[in-house]
């Protein structure tokens, strides 16, 4: 079990495009397990490998209330998307404290490999459908704030940079035992 550091917006590495996983081997299974630990520890409903600076197509999600239904999506593909859209409030572990509305397909059909390397296909709706779309965007280097207006995005960028500066200051002071 190990926790991985999560990249914070506006880190340029969040905009890298992930490559398909060539083989679901021991390295990928370790990555999946570490991503699940990291997602549960951070109280997230999903996590994309991009967020932990691994640029391969790996996603973990758990939208269950009981937090005991992990889903692993390796090399995910959307087979079908509903014309009907939903506008739900989204957040992101890479953009903490920011929540805003993003349009998503209400229902999707997904195909991916599981942790066992076997093909799985499933339909999703509600939060699960939203989460899969949010995570698949991460693999394409897209963060949800990019759906917002340039004005909102710039304000978020400024707020995140200020927060990062303040946290750095705090750490520097702690190191000097101030
Ligand atoms: O924890 C998360 N919650 C969430 C809420 C609404 C829509 C999407 C998400 S995903 C997010 C975790 C995360 O940042 N995944 O990339
Ligand atoms: Ni996210």
PDB file of C-alpha atoms and ligand atoms in Angstrom:
ATOM      1  CA  UNK A   1       0.000   0.000   0.000  1.00  0.00           C
ATOM      2  CA  UNK A   2       1.369   3.360  -0.926  1.00  0.00           C
ATOM      3  CA  UNK A   3      -0.051   6.802  -1.419  1.00  0.00           C
ATOM      4  CA  UNK A   4       0.937   8.743  -4.513  1.00  0.00           C
ATOM      5  CA  UNK A   5       1.226  12.560  -4.660  1.00  0.00           C
ATOM      6  CA  UNK A   6      -1.596  14.157  -6.704  1.00  0.00           C
ATOM      7  CA  UNK A   7      -0.648  16.873  -9.215  1.00  0.00           C
ATOM      8  CA  UNK A   8      -2.403  20.203  -8.672  1.00  0.00           C
ATOM      9  CA  UNK A   9      -3.795  22.487 -11.351  1.00  0.00           C
ATOM     10  CA  UNK A  10      -2.221  24.448 -13.098  1.00  0.00           C
ATOM     11  CA  UNK A  11       0.609  21.883 -13.333  1.00  0.00           C
ATOM     12  CA  UNK A  12       1.457  21.479 -17.053  1.00  0.00           C
ATOM     13  CA  UNK A  13       1.813  17.702 -16.576  1.00  0.00           C
ATOM     14  CA  UNK A  14      -1.999  17.517 -16.159  1.00  0.00           C
ATOM     15  CA  UNK A  15      -2.211  18.332 -19.884  1.00  0.00           C
ATOM     16  CA  UNK A  16      -0.148  15.408 -21.127  1.00  0.00           C
ATOM     17  CA  UNK A  17      -1.980  12.819 -23.243  1.00  0.00           C
ATOM     18  CA  UNK A  18      -1.839   9.283 -21.798  1.00  0.00           C
ATOM     19  CA  UNK A  19      -0.619   6.331 -23.869  1.00  0.00           C
ATOM     20  CA  UNK A  20      -2.495   3.015 -24.017  1.00  0.00           C
ATOM     21  CA  UNK A  21      -1.298   0.325 -21.596  1.00  0.00           C
ATOM     22  CA  UNK A  22       0.590  -2.300 -23.633  1.00  0.00           C
ATOM     23  CA  UNK A  23       0.205  -5.151 -21.128  1.00  0.00           C
ATOM     24  CA  UNK A  24      -1.610  -5.477 -17.799  1.00  0.00           C
ATOM     25  CA  UNK A  25       1.418  -6.731 -15.884  1.00  0.00           C
ATOM     26  CA  UNK A  26       2.689  -6.538 -12.286  1.00  0.00           C
ATOM     27  CA  UNK A  27       3.764  -2.895 -12.745  1.00  0.00           C
ATOM     28  CA  UNK A  28       0.246  -1.885 -13.841  1.00  0.00           C
ATOM     29  CA  UNK A  29      -1.400  -3.894 -11.028  1.00  0.00           C
ATOM     30  CA  UNK A  30       0.830  -2.110  -8.489  1.00  0.00           C
ATOM     31  CA  UNK A  31      -0.101   1.242 -10.061  1.00  0.00           C
ATOM     32  CA  UNK A  32      -3.810   0.332  -9.838  1.00  0.00           C
ATOM     33  CA  UNK A  33      -3.492  -0.677  -6.168  1.00  0.00           C
ATOM     34  CA  UNK A  34      -1.593   2.512  -5.288  1.00  0.00           C
ATOM     35  CA  UNK A  35      -4.160   4.618  -7.185  1.00  0.00           C
ATOM     36  CA  UNK A  36      -7.019   2.951  -5.266  1.00  0.00           C
ATOM     37  CA  UNK A  37      -5.257   3.644  -1.942  1.00  0.00           C
ATOM     38  CA  UNK A  38      -4.676   7.247  -3.028  1.00  0.00           C
ATOM     39  CA  UNK A  39      -8.287   7.742  -4.185  1.00  0.00           C
ATOM     40  CA  UNK A  40      -9.804   6.331  -0.964  1.00  0.00           C
ATOM     41  CA  UNK A  41      -7.378   8.272   1.251  1.00  0.00           C
ATOM     42  CA  UNK A  42      -8.276  11.509  -0.600  1.00  0.00           C
ATOM     43  CA  UNK A  43     -12.020  10.705  -0.411  1.00  0.00           C
ATOM     44  CA  UNK A  44     -12.369  10.928  -4.195  1.00  0.00           C
ATOM     45  CA  UNK A  45     -14.857   9.009  -6.342  1.00  0.00           C
ATOM     46  CA  UNK A  46     -12.281   8.554  -9.091  1.00  0.00           C
ATOM     47  CA  UNK A  47      -8.634   9.026 -10.031  1.00  0.00           C
ATOM     48  CA  UNK A  48      -6.827   9.007 -13.382  1.00  0.00           C
ATOM     49  CA  UNK A  49      -3.159   7.972 -13.724  1.00  0.00           C
ATOM     50  CA  UNK A  50      -2.422  11.427 -15.213  1.00  0.00           C
ATOM     51  CA  UNK A  51      -3.145  12.929 -11.764  1.00  0.00           C
ATOM     52  CA  UNK A  52      -0.324  10.887 -10.229  1.00  0.00           C
ATOM     53  CA  UNK A  53       2.033  11.794 -13.091  1.00  0.00           C
ATOM     54  CA  UNK A  54       1.773   8.436 -14.888  1.00  0.00           C
ATOM     55  CA  UNK A  55       0.759   9.050 -18.484  1.00  0.00           C
ATOM     56  CA  UNK A  56      -0.869   5.723 -19.316  1.00  0.00           C
ATOM     57  CA  UNK A  57      -4.578   4.954 -19.733  1.00  0.00           C
ATOM     58  CA  UNK A  58      -5.499   3.774 -16.236  1.00  0.00           C
ATOM     59  CA  UNK A  59      -8.518   4.927 -14.202  1.00  0.00           C
ATOM     60  CA  UNK A  60      -9.936   3.831 -10.858  1.00  0.00           C
ATOM     61  CA  UNK A  61     -13.402   4.807  -9.643  1.00  0.00           C
ATOM     62  CA  UNK A  62     -15.731   4.017  -6.774  1.00  0.00           C
ATOM     63  CA  UNK A  63     -19.052   5.844  -6.709  1.00  0.00           C
ATOM     64  CA  UNK A  64     -20.653   3.482  -4.165  1.00  0.00           C
ATOM     65  CA  UNK A  65     -21.909   4.937  -0.870  1.00  0.00           C
ATOM     66  CA  UNK A  66     -20.110   2.158   0.977  1.00  0.00           C
ATOM     67  CA  UNK A  67     -16.744   2.827  -0.741  1.00  0.00           C
ATOM     68  CA  UNK A  68     -16.253  -0.886  -1.327  1.00  0.00           C
ATOM     69  CA  UNK A  69     -16.991  -1.216  -5.051  1.00  0.00           C
ATOM     70  CA  UNK A  70     -13.749  -0.317  -6.819  1.00  0.00           C
ATOM     71  CA  UNK A  71     -13.819  -0.288 -10.607  1.00  0.00           C
ATOM     72  CA  UNK A  72     -10.635  -0.420 -12.666  1.00  0.00           C
ATOM     73  CA  UNK A  73     -10.635   0.838 -16.268  1.00  0.00           C
ATOM     74  CA  UNK A  74      -7.548   0.249 -18.374  1.00  0.00           C
ATOM     75  CA  UNK A  75      -7.556   1.568 -21.986  1.00  0.00           C
ATOM     76  CA  UNK A  76     -11.218   2.671 -21.686  1.00  0.00           C
ATOM     77  CA  UNK A  77     -13.311   3.376 -24.797  1.00  0.00           C
ATOM     78  CA  UNK A  78     -16.768   4.970 -24.945  1.00  0.00           C
ATOM     79  CA  UNK A  79     -18.905   2.678 -27.118  1.00  0.00           C
ATOM     80  CA  UNK A  80     -22.082   4.767 -26.853  1.00  0.00           C
ATOM     81  CA  UNK A  81     -23.104   8.108 -25.390  1.00  0.00           C
ATOM     82  CA  UNK A  82     -26.652   9.380 -24.854  1.00  0.00           C
ATOM     83  CA  UNK A  83     -27.798  12.527 -26.652  1.00  0.00           C
ATOM     84  CA  UNK A  84     -29.295  13.556 -23.338  1.00  0.00           C
ATOM     85  CA  UNK A  85     -26.863  15.653 -21.304  1.00  0.00           C
ATOM     86  CA  UNK A  86     -26.779  16.426 -17.581  1.00  0.00           C
ATOM     87  CA  UNK A  87     -25.322  19.461 -15.849  1.00  0.00           C
ATOM     88  CA  UNK A  88     -23.889  18.416 -12.503  1.00  0.00           C
ATOM     89  CA  UNK A  89     -21.538  20.045 -10.015  1.00  0.00           C
ATOM     90  CA  UNK A  90     -18.039  18.648 -10.411  1.00  0.00           C
ATOM     91  CA  UNK A  91     -14.941  18.789  -8.311  1.00  0.00           C
ATOM     92  CA  UNK A  92     -11.442  17.429  -8.867  1.00  0.00           C
ATOM     93  CA  UNK A  93      -8.699  16.238  -6.523  1.00  0.00           C
ATOM     94  CA  UNK A  94      -6.280  18.221  -8.721  1.00  0.00           C
ATOM     95  CA  UNK A  95      -8.314  21.442  -8.222  1.00  0.00           C
ATOM     96  CA  UNK A  96      -9.249  21.290  -4.517  1.00  0.00           C
ATOM     97  CA  UNK A  97     -12.079  23.529  -3.177  1.00  0.00           C
ATOM     98  CA  UNK A  98     -13.385  24.346  -6.677  1.00  0.00           C
ATOM     99  CA  UNK A  99     -16.797  23.065  -7.771  1.00  0.00           C
ATOM    100  CA  UNK A 100     -18.702  24.060 -10.884  1.00  0.00           C
ATOM    101  CA  UNK A 101     -21.202  22.787 -13.421  1.00  0.00           C
ATOM    102  CA  UNK A 102     -20.030  20.743 -16.420  1.00  0.00           C
ATOM    103  CA  UNK A 103     -22.205  19.239 -19.191  1.00  0.00           C
ATOM    104  CA  UNK A 104     -21.830  15.444 -19.545  1.00  0.00           C
ATOM    105  CA  UNK A 105     -23.649  12.635 -21.334  1.00  0.00           C
ATOM    106  CA  UNK A 106     -26.358  11.282 -19.028  1.00  0.00           C
ATOM    107  CA  UNK A 107     -25.682   7.650 -20.002  1.00  0.00           C
ATOM    108  CA  UNK A 108     -22.668   5.908 -21.503  1.00  0.00           C
ATOM    109  CA  UNK A 109     -21.504   2.439 -22.543  1.00  0.00           C
ATOM    110  CA  UNK A 110     -17.877   1.749 -21.763  1.00  0.00           C
ATOM    111  CA  UNK A 111     -15.404  -0.957 -22.711  1.00  0.00           C
ATOM    112  CA  UNK A 112     -12.115  -1.345 -20.873  1.00  0.00           C
ATOM    113  CA  UNK A 113      -9.713  -3.918 -19.459  1.00  0.00           C
ATOM    114  CA  UNK A 114     -10.004  -4.747 -15.780  1.00  0.00           C
ATOM    115  CA  UNK A 115      -7.201  -5.285 -13.247  1.00  0.00           C
ATOM    116  CA  UNK A 116      -7.151  -8.924 -14.390  1.00  0.00           C
ATOM    117  CA  UNK A 117      -6.485  -7.810 -17.984  1.00  0.00           C
ATOM    118  CA  UNK A 118      -9.856  -9.138 -19.169  1.00  0.00           C
ATOM    119  CA  UNK A 119     -12.222  -7.087 -21.317  1.00  0.00           C
ATOM    120  CA  UNK A 120     -15.259  -5.718 -19.519  1.00  0.00           C
ATOM    121  CA  UNK A 121     -18.143  -3.700 -20.911  1.00  0.00           C
ATOM    122  CA  UNK A 122     -20.743  -1.897 -18.835  1.00  0.00           C
ATOM    123  CA  UNK A 123     -23.355   0.837 -18.950  1.00  0.00           C
ATOM    124  CA  UNK A 124     -23.276   3.740 -16.524  1.00  0.00           C
ATOM    125  CA  UNK A 125     -25.548   6.608 -15.565  1.00  0.00           C
ATOM    126  CA  UNK A 126     -25.704   9.222 -12.828  1.00  0.00           C
ATOM    127  CA  UNK A 127     -22.510   9.968 -10.890  1.00  0.00           C
ATOM    128  CA  UNK A 128     -20.734   6.912 -12.303  1.00  0.00           C
ATOM    129  CA  UNK A 129     -21.255   8.110 -15.902  1.00  0.00           C
ATOM    130  CA  UNK A 130     -20.108  11.628 -14.984  1.00  0.00           C
ATOM    131  CA  UNK A 131     -17.053  10.267 -13.187  1.00  0.00           C
ATOM    132  CA  UNK A 132     -15.970   8.034 -16.103  1.00  0.00           C
ATOM    133  CA  UNK A 133     -16.208  11.024 -18.476  1.00  0.00           C
ATOM    134  CA  UNK A 134     -14.273  13.246 -16.026  1.00  0.00           C
ATOM    135  CA  UNK A 135     -11.500  10.607 -15.700  1.00  0.00           C
ATOM    136  CA  UNK A 136     -11.320   9.937 -19.448  1.00  0.00           C
ATOM    137  CA  UNK A 137     -10.841  13.691 -19.958  1.00  0.00           C
ATOM    138  CA  UNK A 138      -7.831  13.536 -17.577  1.00  0.00           C
ATOM    139  CA  UNK A 139      -6.267  10.849 -19.829  1.00  0.00           C
ATOM    140  CA  UNK A 140      -6.632  13.298 -22.734  1.00  0.00           C
ATOM    141  CA  UNK A 141      -4.932  16.014 -20.685  1.00  0.00           C
ATOM    142  CA  UNK A 142      -8.164  17.859 -19.996  1.00  0.00           C
ATOM    143  CA  UNK A 143      -9.142  19.234 -16.573  1.00  0.00           C
ATOM    144  CA  UNK A 144     -12.821  20.113 -15.875  1.00  0.00           C
ATOM    145  CA  UNK A 145     -12.030  23.832 -15.412  1.00  0.00           C
ATOM    146  CA  UNK A 146     -11.373  23.941 -19.170  1.00  0.00           C
ATOM    147  CA  UNK A 147     -15.164  23.709 -19.685  1.00  0.00           C
ATOM    148  CA  UNK A 148     -15.609  26.965 -17.752  1.00  0.00           C
ATOM    149  CA  UNK A 149     -15.257  30.517 -19.075  1.00  0.00           C
ATOM    150  CA  UNK A 150     -11.753  31.962 -19.503  1.00  0.00           C
ATOM    151  CA  UNK A 151     -12.573  34.433 -16.715  1.00  0.00           C
ATOM    152  CA  UNK A 152     -13.492  31.698 -14.216  1.00  0.00           C
ATOM    153  CA  UNK A 153     -10.525  29.585 -15.262  1.00  0.00           C
ATOM    154  CA  UNK A 154      -8.090  32.473 -14.764  1.00  0.00           C
ATOM    155  CA  UNK A 155      -9.544  33.193 -11.324  1.00  0.00           C
ATOM    156  CA  UNK A 156      -9.169  29.519 -10.394  1.00  0.00           C
ATOM    157  CA  UNK A 157      -5.581  29.494 -11.696  1.00  0.00           C
ATOM    158  CA  UNK A 158      -4.721  32.563  -9.618  1.00  0.00           C
ATOM    159  CA  UNK A 159      -6.354  31.094  -6.498  1.00  0.00           C
ATOM    160  CA  UNK A 160      -4.502  27.777  -6.912  1.00  0.00           C
ATOM    161  CA  UNK A 161      -1.134  29.499  -7.441  1.00  0.00           C
ATOM    162  CA  UNK A 162      -1.709  31.671  -4.350  1.00  0.00           C
ATOM    163  CA  UNK A 163      -2.622  28.592  -2.308  1.00  0.00           C
ATOM    164  CA  UNK A 164       0.498  26.755  -3.534  1.00  0.00           C
ATOM    165  CA  UNK A 165       2.668  29.743  -2.578  1.00  0.00           C
ATOM    166  CA  UNK A 166       1.102  29.910   0.901  1.00  0.00           C
ATOM    167  CA  UNK A 167       1.574  26.157   1.434  1.00  0.00           C
ATOM    168  CA  UNK A 168       5.212  26.441   0.363  1.00  0.00           C
ATOM    169  CA  UNK A 169       5.716  29.310   2.790  1.00  0.00           C
ATOM    170  CA  UNK A 170       4.165  27.214   5.574  1.00  0.00           C
ATOM    171  CA  UNK A 171       6.474  24.297   4.804  1.00  0.00           C
ATOM    172  CA  UNK A 172       9.535  26.540   4.633  1.00  0.00           C
ATOM    173  CA  UNK A 173       8.627  28.048   8.017  1.00  0.00           C
ATOM    174  CA  UNK A 174       8.036  24.636   9.570  1.00  0.00           C
ATOM    175  CA  UNK A 175      11.442  23.516   8.297  1.00  0.00           C
ATOM    176  CA  UNK A 176      12.988  26.571   9.998  1.00  0.00           C
ATOM    177  CA  UNK A 177      10.866  25.792  13.130  1.00  0.00           C
ATOM    178  CA  UNK A 178       9.329  29.263  13.131  1.00  0.00           C
TER     179      UNK A 178
HETATM  180  O1  LIG B   1     -13.774  13.051  -6.202  1.00  0.00           O
HETATM  181  C1  LIG B   1     -14.247  13.493  -7.235  1.00  0.00           C
HETATM  182  N1  LIG B   1     -15.537  13.882  -7.267  1.00  0.00           N
HETATM  183  C2  LIG B   1     -16.219  14.208  -8.426  1.00  0.00           C
HETATM  184  C3  LIG B   1     -17.468  14.815  -8.278  1.00  0.00           C
HETATM  185  C4  LIG B   1     -18.200  15.145  -9.387  1.00  0.00           C
HETATM  186  C5  LIG B   1     -17.707  14.872 -10.646  1.00  0.00           C
HETATM  187  C6  LIG B   1     -16.463  14.289 -10.796  1.00  0.00           C
HETATM  188  C7  LIG B   1     -15.723  13.954  -9.692  1.00  0.00           C
HETATM  189  S1  LIG B   1     -14.182  13.178  -9.890  1.00  0.00           S
HETATM  190  C8  LIG B   1     -13.373  13.669  -8.408  1.00  0.00           C
HETATM  191  C9  LIG B   1     -12.061  12.926  -8.269  1.00  0.00           C
HETATM  192  C10 LIG B   1     -11.132  13.355  -9.368  1.00  0.00           C
HETATM  193  O2  LIG B   1     -10.582  14.428  -9.412  1.00  0.00           O
HETATM  194  N2  LIG B   1     -10.980  12.530 -10.363  1.00  0.00           N
HETATM  195  O3  LIG B   1     -10.226  12.863 -11.412  1.00  0.00           O
HETATM  196 NI1  LIG B   2     -10.301  15.020 -11.529  1.00  0.00          NI
END
